[in-house]
Amino acid sequence: MSAPLLTSPVVPASWLAEHLDHPDVVVLDASWFLPGTERNAMAEWQQKRIPGARFFDFDKQIADPDSHLPHMLPSPALFAEEVGKLGITPDSIVVVYDTHGIFSSPRVWWMFRAMGHQSVAVLDGGLPVWEQAGYALHTCPPEYAEPAEYLAVFQPQWVIDADSLHARLSDTSTQVFDARPAARFYALQPEPRAGIRSGHMPNAKSLPFSQLLENGQFLPKEHLMKRFDALCEPEQHLIFSCGSGVTACILALGAELSGRKKLTVYDGSWSEWGSNNKYPVEV
């Protein structure tokens, strides 16, 4: 059985349904809820999931244990160790979904790309679209994967730290996009995390992640192209930020779908920038 080809970083439910039983295809539930939400993503996965889906915990387990910031990208060694526990190999074709539709799954797509894994895609519309299409669900206790050997090869162009970003804010070859709601970007609404300043980075542009989506799915490519063409030049290097590095990855994936190539996520995002007075803030 030949391996299916991923021709896009986003796949429809019909593609996954067709290839779900292929031995190289690994499905990951990357659901995550904002702090204070009375929902448990792992418990929901145990109760209902796409058949064979494994739970990818980027918030607590597959994250930098030494960072004071939430769910920061782990070291390549830790990523490889934890991904191997999920039965994923460098040859796996990884499809990621979440229970919102498109929310936290692009974060895991970005993590795999930052670790050198090319064959990874997000399920467009996530679990809601899968259910609406009438495809099978598992509600029995999940089976855990046989561990595998995984090799992560870090790709530094996919991630940037605060000091490096600070140095590039006035560089016209770079454009920073902020995925937070516009009210938070313009300091009209306080930040939900305590001790975080309101406002935005100098020269950043507001692009709330919801503007790239409709009914929990990405807009068509031509619409995404128009969104980015209206806000930046074709050759600019795009850097994406948000509250804690999750929805910034929606912008990164949307930009890739639109055909943009120079894409980087600021992992610390506003949780880091807004809490440190050495970084400038505008309102």
JSON list of N, CA, C and O in Angstrom, two decimals, residues 70-122:
[
{"chain": "A", "resi": 70, "resn": "PRO", "atom": "N", "xyz": [3.76, 29.72, 29.53]},
{"chain": "A", "resi": 70, "resn": "PRO", "atom": "CA", "xyz": [2.94, 28.53, 29.23]},
{"chain": "A", "resi": 70, "resn": "PRO", "atom": "C", "xyz": [3.33, 27.86, 27.91]},
{"chain": "A", "resi": 70, "resn": "PRO", "atom": "O", "xyz": [3.63, 28.52, 26.93]},
{"chain": "A", "resi": 71, "resn": "HIS", "atom": "N", "xyz": [3.33, 26.54, 27.93]},
{"chain": "A", "resi": 71, "resn": "HIS", "atom": "CA", "xyz": [3.51, 25.65, 26.77]},
{"chain": "A", "resi": 71, "resn": "HIS", "atom": "C", "xyz": [4.53, 26.13, 25.74]},
{"chain": "A", "resi": 71, "resn": "HIS", "atom": "O", "xyz": [4.25, 26.18, 24.55]},
{"chain": "A", "resi": 72, "resn": "MET", "atom": "N", "xyz": [5.73, 26.43, 26.20]},
{"chain": "A", "resi": 72, "resn": "MET", "atom": "CA", "xyz": [6.79, 26.82, 25.27]},
{"chain": "A", "resi": 72, "resn": "MET", "atom": "C", "xyz": [7.35, 25.59, 24.54]},
{"chain": "A", "resi": 72, "resn": "MET", "atom": "O", "xyz": [7.32, 24.47, 25.05]},
{"chain": "A", "resi": 73, "resn": "LEU", "atom": "N", "xyz": [7.87, 25.83, 23.35]},
{"chain": "A", "resi": 73, "resn": "LEU", "atom": "CA", "xyz": [8.43, 24.75, 22.52]},
{"chain": "A", "resi": 73, "resn": "LEU", "atom": "C", "xyz": [9.51, 24.00, 23.30]},
{"chain": "A", "resi": 73, "resn": "LEU", "atom": "O", "xyz": [10.44, 24.62, 23.83]},
{"chain": "A", "resi": 74, "resn": "PRO", "atom": "N", "xyz": [9.44, 22.67, 23.37]},
{"chain": "A", "resi": 74, "resn": "PRO", "atom": "CA", "xyz": [10.45, 21.92, 24.10]},
{"chain": "A", "resi": 74, "resn": "PRO", "atom": "C", "xyz": [11.74, 21.79, 23.29]},
{"chain": "A", "resi": 74, "resn": "PRO", "atom": "O", "xyz": [11.79, 22.16, 22.11]},
{"chain": "A", "resi": 75, "resn": "SER", "atom": "N", "xyz": [12.76, 21.24, 23.91]},
{"chain": "A", "resi": 75, "resn": "SER", "atom": "CA", "xyz": [14.00, 20.95, 23.19]},
{"chain": "A", "resi": 75, "resn": "SER", "atom": "C", "xyz": [13.73, 19.85, 22.17]},
{"chain": "A", "resi": 75, "resn": "SER", "atom": "O", "xyz": [12.79, 19.05, 22.31]},
{"chain": "A", "resi": 76, "resn": "PRO", "atom": "N", "xyz": [14.55, 19.77, 21.11]},
{"chain": "A", "resi": 76, "resn": "PRO", "atom": "CA", "xyz": [14.38, 18.68, 20.15]},
{"chain": "A", "resi": 76, "resn": "PRO", "atom": "C", "xyz": [14.44, 17.30, 20.81]},
{"chain": "A", "resi": 76, "resn": "PRO", "atom": "O", "xyz": [13.69, 16.39, 20.42]},
{"chain": "A", "resi": 77, "resn": "ALA", "atom": "N", "xyz": [15.29, 17.14, 21.82]},
{"chain": "A", "resi": 77, "resn": "ALA", "atom": "CA", "xyz": [15.42, 15.84, 22.49]},
{"chain": "A", "resi": 77, "resn": "ALA", "atom": "C", "xyz": [14.13, 15.47, 23.21]},
{"chain": "A", "resi": 77, "resn": "ALA", "atom": "O", "xyz": [13.66, 14.32, 23.12]},
{"chain": "A", "resi": 78, "resn": "LEU", "atom": "N", "xyz": [13.54, 16.42, 23.94]},
{"chain": "A", "resi": 78, "resn": "LEU", "atom": "CA", "xyz": [12.29, 16.14, 24.65]},
{"chain": "A", "resi": 78, "resn": "LEU", "atom": "C", "xyz": [11.15, 15.91, 23.67]},
{"chain": "A", "resi": 78, "resn": "LEU", "atom": "O", "xyz": [10.33, 15.00, 23.85]},
{"chain": "A", "resi": 79, "resn": "PHE", "atom": "N", "xyz": [11.10, 16.72, 22.62]},
{"chain": "A", "resi": 79, "resn": "PHE", "atom": "CA", "xyz": [10.07, 16.53, 21.60]},
{"chain": "A", "resi": 79, "resn": "PHE", "atom": "C", "xyz": [10.16, 15.13, 21.00]},
{"chain": "A", "resi": 79, "resn": "PHE", "atom": "O", "xyz": [9.16, 14.42, 20.89]},
{"chain": "A", "resi": 80, "resn": "ALA", "atom": "N", "xyz": [11.38, 14.72, 20.63]},
{"chain": "A", "resi": 80, "resn": "ALA", "atom": "CA", "xyz": [11.57, 13.40, 20.02]},
{"chain": "A", "resi": 80, "resn": "ALA", "atom": "C", "xyz": [11.16, 12.28, 20.99]},
{"chain": "A", "resi": 80, "resn": "ALA", "atom": "O", "xyz": [10.51, 11.30, 20.58]},
{"chain": "A", "resi": 81, "resn": "GLU", "atom": "N", "xyz": [11.51, 12.44, 22.25]},
{"chain": "A", "resi": 81, "resn": "GLU", "atom": "CA", "xyz": [11.17, 11.42, 23.25]},
{"chain": "A", "resi": 81, "resn": "GLU", "atom": "C", "xyz": [9.66, 11.27, 23.39]},
{"chain": "A", "resi": 81, "resn": "GLU", "atom": "O", "xyz": [9.11, 10.16, 23.37]},
{"chain": "A", "resi": 82, "resn": "GLU", "atom": "N", "xyz": [8.96, 12.40, 23.52]},
{"chain": "A", "resi": 82, "resn": "GLU", "atom": "CA", "xyz": [7.52, 12.36, 23.75]},
{"chain": "A", "resi": 82, "resn": "GLU", "atom": "C", "xyz": [6.75, 11.95, 22.49]},
{"chain": "A", "resi": 82, "resn": "GLU", "atom": "O", "xyz": [5.76, 11.22, 22.57]},
{"chain": "A", "resi": 83, "resn": "VAL", "atom": "N", "xyz": [7.20, 12.42, 21.34]},
{"chain": "A", "resi": 83, "resn": "VAL", "atom": "CA", "xyz": [6.53, 12.05, 20.09]},
{"chain": "A", "resi": 83, "resn": "VAL", "atom": "C", "xyz": [6.74, 10.56, 19.81]},
{"chain": "A", "resi": 83, "resn": "VAL", "atom": "O", "xyz": [5.83, 9.88, 19.33]},
{"chain": "A", "resi": 84, "resn": "GLY", "atom": "N", "xyz": [7.92, 10.06, 20.13]},
{"chain": "A", "resi": 84, "resn": "GLY", "atom": "CA", "xyz": [8.16, 8.63, 19.99]},
{"chain": "A", "resi": 84, "resn": "GLY", "atom": "C", "xyz": [7.22, 7.80, 20.84]},
{"chain": "A", "resi": 84, "resn": "GLY", "atom": "O", "xyz": [6.77, 6.72, 20.42]},
{"chain": "A", "resi": 85, "resn": "LYS", "atom": "N", "xyz": [6.88, 8.29, 22.02]},
{"chain": "A", "resi": 85, "resn": "LYS", "atom": "CA", "xyz": [5.93, 7.58, 22.89]},
{"chain": "A", "resi": 85, "resn": "LYS", "atom": "C", "xyz": [4.55, 7.46, 22.25]},
{"chain": "A", "resi": 85, "resn": "LYS", "atom": "O", "xyz": [3.77, 6.56, 22.59]},
{"chain": "A", "resi": 86, "resn": "LEU", "atom": "N", "xyz": [4.25, 8.37, 21.33]},
{"chain": "A", "resi": 86, "resn": "LEU", "atom": "CA", "xyz": [2.97, 8.34, 20.64]},
{"chain": "A", "resi": 86, "resn": "LEU", "atom": "C", "xyz": [3.00, 7.44, 19.40]},
{"chain": "A", "resi": 86, "resn": "LEU", "atom": "O", "xyz": [2.03, 7.39, 18.65]},
{"chain": "A", "resi": 87, "resn": "GLY", "atom": "N", "xyz": [4.13, 6.75, 19.20]},
{"chain": "A", "resi": 87, "resn": "GLY", "atom": "CA", "xyz": [4.24, 5.84, 18.07]},
{"chain": "A", "resi": 87, "resn": "GLY", "atom": "C", "xyz": [4.50, 6.52, 16.74]},
{"chain": "A", "resi": 87, "resn": "GLY", "atom": "O", "xyz": [4.26, 5.94, 15.69]},
{"chain": "A", "resi": 88, "resn": "ILE", "atom": "N", "xyz": [5.00, 7.74, 16.80]},
{"chain": "A", "resi": 88, "resn": "ILE", "atom": "CA", "xyz": [5.25, 8.51, 15.58]},
{"chain": "A", "resi": 88, "resn": "ILE", "atom": "C", "xyz": [6.71, 8.34, 15.18]},
{"chain": "A", "resi": 88, "resn": "ILE", "atom": "O", "xyz": [7.61, 8.41, 16.01]},
{"chain": "A", "resi": 89, "resn": "THR", "atom": "N", "xyz": [6.94, 8.13, 13.89]},
{"chain": "A", "resi": 89, "resn": "THR", "atom": "CA", "xyz": [8.29, 8.04, 13.34]},
{"chain": "A", "resi": 89, "resn": "THR", "atom": "C", "xyz": [8.50, 9.20, 12.37]},
{"chain": "A", "resi": 89, "resn": "THR", "atom": "O", "xyz": [7.55, 9.90, 12.00]},
{"chain": "A", "resi": 90, "resn": "PRO", "atom": "N", "xyz": [9.74, 9.43, 11.92]},
{"chain": "A", "resi": 90, "resn": "PRO", "atom": "CA", "xyz": [9.97, 10.49, 10.92]},
{"chain": "A", "resi": 90, "resn": "PRO", "atom": "C", "xyz": [9.22, 10.26, 9.62]},
{"chain": "A", "resi": 90, "resn": "PRO", "atom": "O", "xyz": [9.02, 11.21, 8.84]},
{"chain": "A", "resi": 91, "resn": "ASP", "atom": "N", "xyz": [8.77, 9.03, 9.36]},
{"chain": "A", "resi": 91, "resn": "ASP", "atom": "CA", "xyz": [8.02, 8.73, 8.14]},
{"chain": "A", "resi": 91, "resn": "ASP", "atom": "C", "xyz": [6.51, 8.84, 8.31]},
{"chain": "A", "resi": 91, "resn": "ASP", "atom": "O", "xyz": [5.76, 8.67, 7.34]},
{"chain": "A", "resi": 92, "resn": "SER", "atom": "N", "xyz": [6.06, 9.12, 9.51]},
{"chain": "A", "resi": 92, "resn": "SER", "atom": "CA", "xyz": [4.61, 9.20, 9.75]},
{"chain": "A", "resi": 92, "resn": "SER", "atom": "C", "xyz": [4.00, 10.40, 9.03]},
{"chain": "A", "resi": 92, "resn": "SER", "atom": "O", "xyz": [4.62, 11.46, 8.90]},
{"chain": "A", "resi": 93, "resn": "ILE", "atom": "N", "xyz": [2.78, 10.20, 8.57]},
{"chain": "A", "resi": 93, "resn": "ILE", "atom": "CA", "xyz": [1.97, 11.27, 8.00]},
{"chain": "A", "resi": 93, "resn": "ILE", "atom": "C", "xyz": [1.01, 11.70, 9.10]},
{"chain": "A", "resi": 93, "resn": "ILE", "atom": "O", "xyz": [0.08, 10.98, 9.46]},
{"chain": "A", "resi": 94, "resn": "VAL", "atom": "N", "xyz": [1.28, 12.86, 9.68]},
{"chain": "A", "resi": 94, "resn": "VAL", "atom": "CA", "xyz": [0.58, 13.31, 10.88]},
{"chain": "A", "resi": 94, "resn": "VAL", "atom": "C", "xyz": [-0.56, 14.24, 10.50]},
{"chain": "A", "resi": 94, "resn": "VAL", "atom": "O", "xyz": [-0.37, 15.22, 9.77]},
{"chain": "A", "resi": 95, "resn": "VAL", "atom": "N", "xyz": [-1.76, 13.94, 11.01]},
{"chain": "A", "resi": 95, "resn": "VAL", "atom": "CA", "xyz": [-2.92, 14.81, 10.82]},
{"chain": "A", "resi": 95, "resn": "VAL", "atom": "C", "xyz": [-3.42, 15.22, 12.20]},
{"chain": "A", "resi": 95, "resn": "VAL", "atom": "O", "xyz": [-3.70, 14.36, 13.04]},
{"chain": "A", "resi": 96, "resn": "VAL", "atom": "N", "xyz": [-3.52, 16.52, 12.42]},
{"chain": "A", "resi": 96, "resn": "VAL", "atom": "CA", "xyz": [-3.85, 17.07, 13.74]},
{"chain": "A", "resi": 96, "resn": "VAL", "atom": "C", "xyz": [-5.23, 17.72, 13.68]},
{"chain": "A", "resi": 96, "resn": "VAL", "atom": "O", "xyz": [-5.57, 18.41, 12.72]},
{"chain": "A", "resi": 97, "resn": "TYR", "atom": "N", "xyz": [-6.01, 17.50, 14.74]},
{"chain": "A", "resi": 97, "resn": "TYR", "atom": "CA", "xyz": [-7.32, 18.17, 14.82]},
{"chain": "A", "resi": 97, "resn": "TYR", "atom": "C", "xyz": [-7.55, 18.67, 16.23]},
{"chain": "A", "resi": 97, "resn": "TYR", "atom": "O", "xyz": [-6.83, 18.33, 17.18]},
{"chain": "A", "resi": 98, "resn": "ASP", "atom": "N", "xyz": [-8.57, 19.51, 16.38]},
{"chain": "A", "resi": 98, "resn": "ASP", "atom": "CA", "xyz": [-9.02, 19.89, 17.71]},
{"chain": "A", "resi": 98, "resn": "ASP", "atom": "C", "xyz": [-10.55, 19.95, 17.74]},
{"chain": "A", "resi": 98, "resn": "ASP", "atom": "O", "xyz": [-11.20, 19.84, 16.70]},
{"chain": "A", "resi": 99, "resn": "THR", "atom": "N", "xyz": [-11.11, 20.09, 18.92]},
{"chain": "A", "resi": 99, "resn": "THR", "atom": "CA", "xyz": [-12.56, 20.02, 19.07]},
{"chain": "A", "resi": 99, "resn": "THR", "atom": "C", "xyz": [-13.25, 21.35, 18.79]},
{"chain": "A", "resi": 99, "resn": "THR", "atom": "O", "xyz": [-14.47, 21.40, 18.72]},
{"chain": "A", "resi": 100, "resn": "HIS", "atom": "N", "xyz": [-12.48, 22.43, 18.63]},
{"chain": "A", "resi": 100, "resn": "HIS", "atom": "CA", "xyz": [-13.07, 23.72, 18.28]},
{"chain": "A", "resi": 100, "resn": "HIS", "atom": "C", "xyz": [-13.40, 23.79, 16.79]},
{"chain": "A", "resi": 100, "resn": "HIS", "atom": "O", "xyz": [-14.38, 24.42, 16.41]},
{"chain": "A", "resi": 101, "resn": "GLY", "atom": "N", "xyz": [-12.55, 23.21, 15.99]},
{"chain": "A", "resi": 101, "resn": "GLY", "atom": "CA", "xyz": [-12.61, 23.33, 14.53]},
{"chain": "A", "resi": 101, "resn": "GLY", "atom": "C", "xyz": [-11.22, 23.68, 14.04]},
{"chain": "A", "resi": 101, "resn": "GLY", "atom": "O", "xyz": [-10.50, 22.83, 13.55]},
{"chain": "A", "resi": 102, "resn": "ILE", "atom": "N", "xyz": [-10.85, 24.96, 14.20]},
{"chain": "A", "resi": 102, "resn": "ILE", "atom": "CA", "xyz": [-9.47, 25.40, 14.01]},
{"chain": "A", "resi": 102, "resn": "ILE", "atom": "C", "xyz": [-9.15, 26.31, 15.18]},
{"chain": "A", "resi": 102, "resn": "ILE", "atom": "O", "xyz": [-9.64, 27.44, 15.27]},
{"chain": "A", "resi": 103, "resn": "PHE", "atom": "N", "xyz": [-8.33, 25.83, 16.10]},
{"chain": "A", "resi": 103, "resn": "PHE", "atom": "CA", "xyz": [-7.95, 26.64, 17.25]},
{"chain": "A", "resi": 103, "resn": "PHE", "atom": "C", "xyz": [-6.54, 26.28, 17.72]},
{"chain": "A", "resi": 103, "resn": "PHE", "atom": "O", "xyz": [-5.59, 27.01, 17.49]},
{"chain": "A", "resi": 104, "resn": "SER", "atom": "N", "xyz": [-6.40, 25.11, 18.34]},
{"chain": "A", "resi": 104, "resn": "SER", "atom": "CA", "xyz": [-5.10, 24.71, 18.87]},
{"chain": "A", "resi": 104, "resn": "SER", "atom": "C", "xyz": [-4.34, 23.75, 17.97]},
{"chain": "A", "resi": 104, "resn": "SER", "atom": "O", "xyz": [-3.12, 23.59, 18.13]},
{"chain": "A", "resi": 105, "resn": "SER", "atom": "N", "xyz": [-5.01, 23.13, 17.02]},
{"chain": "A", "resi": 105, "resn": "SER", "atom": "CA", "xyz": [-4.31, 22.17, 16.14]},
{"chain": "A", "resi": 105, "resn": "SER", "atom": "C", "xyz": [-3.18, 22.82, 15.33]},
{"chain": "A", "resi": 105, "resn": "SER", "atom": "O", "xyz": [-2.13, 22.18, 15.15]},
{"chain": "A", "resi": 106, "resn": "PRO", "atom": "N", "xyz": [-3.31, 24.07, 14.83]},
{"chain": "A", "resi": 106, "resn": "PRO", "atom": "CA", "xyz": [-2.18, 24.66, 14.11]},
{"chain": "A", "resi": 106, "resn": "PRO", "atom": "C", "xyz": [-0.92, 24.81, 14.97]},
{"chain": "A", "resi": 106, "resn": "PRO", "atom": "O", "xyz": [0.19, 24.81, 14.44]},
{"chain": "A", "resi": 107, "resn": "ARG", "atom": "N", "xyz": [-1.09, 24.91, 16.28]},
{"chain": "A", "resi": 107, "resn": "ARG", "atom": "CA", "xyz": [0.08, 24.97, 17.16]},
{"chain": "A", "resi": 107, "resn": "ARG", "atom": "C", "xyz": [0.92, 23.70, 17.01]},
{"chain": "A", "resi": 107, "resn": "ARG", "atom": "O", "xyz": [2.16, 23.77, 16.95]},
{"chain": "A", "resi": 108, "resn": "VAL", "atom": "N", "xyz": [0.27, 22.55, 16.94]},
{"chain": "A", "resi": 108, "resn": "VAL", "atom": "CA", "xyz": [1.01, 21.29, 16.82]},
{"chain": "A", "resi": 108, "resn": "VAL", "atom": "C", "xyz": [1.58, 21.13, 15.42]},
{"chain": "A", "resi": 108, "resn": "VAL", "atom": "O", "xyz": [2.69, 20.61, 15.24]},
{"chain": "A", "resi": 109, "resn": "TRP", "atom": "N", "xyz": [0.84, 21.59, 14.41]},
{"chain": "A", "resi": 109, "resn": "TRP", "atom": "CA", "xyz": [1.40, 21.64, 13.04]},
{"chain": "A", "resi": 109, "resn": "TRP", "atom": "C", "xyz": [2.71, 22.43, 13.04]},
{"chain": "A", "resi": 109, "resn": "TRP", "atom": "O", "xyz": [3.72, 21.97, 12.50]},
{"chain": "A", "resi": 110, "resn": "TRP", "atom": "N", "xyz": [2.70, 23.59, 13.67]},
{"chain": "A", "resi": 110, "resn": "TRP", "atom": "CA", "xyz": [3.91, 24.43, 13.73]},
{"chain": "A", "resi": 110, "resn": "TRP", "atom": "C", "xyz": [5.03, 23.74, 14.51]},
{"chain": "A", "resi": 110, "resn": "TRP", "atom": "O", "xyz": [6.19, 23.80, 14.11]},
{"chain": "A", "resi": 111, "resn": "MET", "atom": "N", "xyz": [4.71, 23.08, 15.61]},
{"chain": "A", "resi": 111, "resn": "MET", "atom": "CA", "xyz": [5.74, 22.39, 16.40]},
{"chain": "A", "resi": 111, "resn": "MET", "atom": "C", "xyz": [6.44, 21.33, 15.55]},
{"chain": "A", "resi": 111, "resn": "MET", "atom": "O", "xyz": [7.67, 21.22, 15.57]},
{"chain": "A", "resi": 112, "resn": "PHE", "atom": "N", "xyz": [5.65, 20.55, 14.81]},
{"chain": "A", "resi": 112, "resn": "PHE", "atom": "CA", "xyz": [6.26, 19.52, 13.96]},
{"chain": "A", "resi": 112, "resn": "PHE", "atom": "C", "xyz": [7.13, 20.16, 12.88]},
{"chain": "A", "resi": 112, "resn": "PHE", "atom": "O", "xyz": [8.23, 19.67, 12.58]},
{"chain": "A", "resi": 113, "resn": "ARG", "atom": "N", "xyz": [6.66, 21.23, 12.27]},
{"chain": "A", "resi": 113, "resn": "ARG", "atom": "CA", "xyz": [7.45, 21.90, 11.24]},
{"chain": "A", "resi": 113, "resn": "ARG", "atom": "C", "xyz": [8.75, 22.46, 11.84]},
{"chain": "A", "resi": 113, "resn": "ARG", "atom": "O", "xyz": [9.82, 22.37, 11.23]},
{"chain": "A", "resi": 114, "resn": "ALA", "atom": "N", "xyz": [8.67, 23.01, 13.04]},
{"chain": "A", "resi": 114, "resn": "ALA", "atom": "CA", "xyz": [9.87, 23.53, 13.71]},
{"chain": "A", "resi": 114, "resn": "ALA", "atom": "C", "xyz": [10.85, 22.43, 14.06]},
{"chain": "A", "resi": 114, "resn": "ALA", "atom": "O", "xyz": [12.05, 22.70, 14.22]},
{"chain": "A", "resi": 115, "resn": "MET", "atom": "N", "xyz": [10.37, 21.20, 14.16]},
{"chain": "A", "resi": 115, "resn": "MET", "atom": "CA", "xyz": [11.24, 20.07, 14.46]},
{"chain": "A", "resi": 115, "resn": "MET", "atom": "C", "xyz": [11.59, 19.27, 13.21]},
{"chain": "A", "resi": 115, "resn": "MET", "atom": "O", "xyz": [12.09, 18.14, 13.29]},
{"chain": "A", "resi": 116, "resn": "GLY", "atom": "N", "xyz": [11.34, 19.84, 12.02]},
{"chain": "A", "resi": 116, "resn": "GLY", "atom": "CA", "xyz": [11.80, 19.26, 10.78]},
{"chain": "A", "resi": 116, "resn": "GLY", "atom": "C", "xyz": [10.89, 18.25, 10.14]},
{"chain": "A", "resi": 116, "resn": "GLY", "atom": "O", "xyz": [11.28, 17.58, 9.17]},
{"chain": "A", "resi": 117, "resn": "HIS", "atom": "N", "xyz": [9.65, 18.11, 10.66]},
{"chain": "A", "resi": 117, "resn": "HIS", "atom": "CA", "xyz": [8.71, 17.12, 10.11]},
{"chain": "A", "resi": 117, "resn": "HIS", "atom": "C", "xyz": [7.87, 17.79, 9.03]},
{"chain": "A", "resi": 117, "resn": "HIS", "atom": "O", "xyz": [7.11, 18.72, 9.31]},
{"chain": "A", "resi": 118, "resn": "GLN", "atom": "N", "xyz": [7.98, 17.31, 7.80]},
{"chain": "A", "resi": 118, "resn": "GLN", "atom": "CA", "xyz": [7.27, 17.93, 6.68]},
{"chain": "A", "resi": 118, "resn": "GLN", "atom": "C", "xyz": [5.87, 17.37, 6.48]},
{"chain": "A", "resi": 118, "resn": "GLN", "atom": "O", "xyz": [4.95, 18.10, 6.09]},
{"chain": "A", "resi": 119, "resn": "SER", "atom": "N", "xyz": [5.69, 16.08, 6.73]},
{"chain": "A", "resi": 119, "resn": "SER", "atom": "CA", "xyz": [4.40, 15.43, 6.44]},
{"chain": "A", "resi": 119, "resn": "SER", "atom": "C", "xyz": [3.45, 15.60, 7.62]},
{"chain": "A", "resi": 119, "resn": "SER", "atom": "O", "xyz": [3.17, 14.67, 8.39]},
{"chain": "A", "resi": 120, "resn": "VAL", "atom": "N", "xyz": [2.96, 16.82, 7.77]},
{"chain": "A", "resi": 120, "resn": "VAL", "atom": "CA", "xyz": [2.02, 17.13, 8.85]},
{"chain": "A", "resi": 120, "resn": "VAL", "atom": "C", "xyz": [0.98, 18.09, 8.30]},
{"chain": "A", "resi": 120, "resn": "VAL", "atom": "O", "xyz": [1.30, 19.00, 7.53]},
{"chain": "A", "resi": 121, "resn": "ALA", "atom": "N", "xyz": [-0.27, 17.86, 8.67]},
{"chain": "A", "resi": 121, "resn": "ALA", "atom": "CA", "xyz": [-1.37, 18.70, 8.20]},
{"chain": "A", "resi": 121, "resn": "ALA", "atom": "C", "xyz": [-2.41, 18.83, 9.30]},
{"chain": "A", "resi": 121, "resn": "ALA", "atom": "O", "xyz": [-2.49, 18.01, 10.22]},
{"chain": "A", "resi": 122, "resn": "VAL", "atom": "N", "xyz": [-3.22, 19.86, 9.17]},
{"chain": "A", "resi": 122, "resn": "VAL", "atom": "CA", "xyz": [-4.33, 20.11, 10.09]},
{"chain": "A", "resi": 122, "resn": "VAL", "atom": "C", "xyz": [-5.63, 19.69, 9.42]},
{"chain": "A", "resi": 122, "resn": "VAL", "atom": "O", "xyz": [-5.82, 19.93, 8.22]}
]
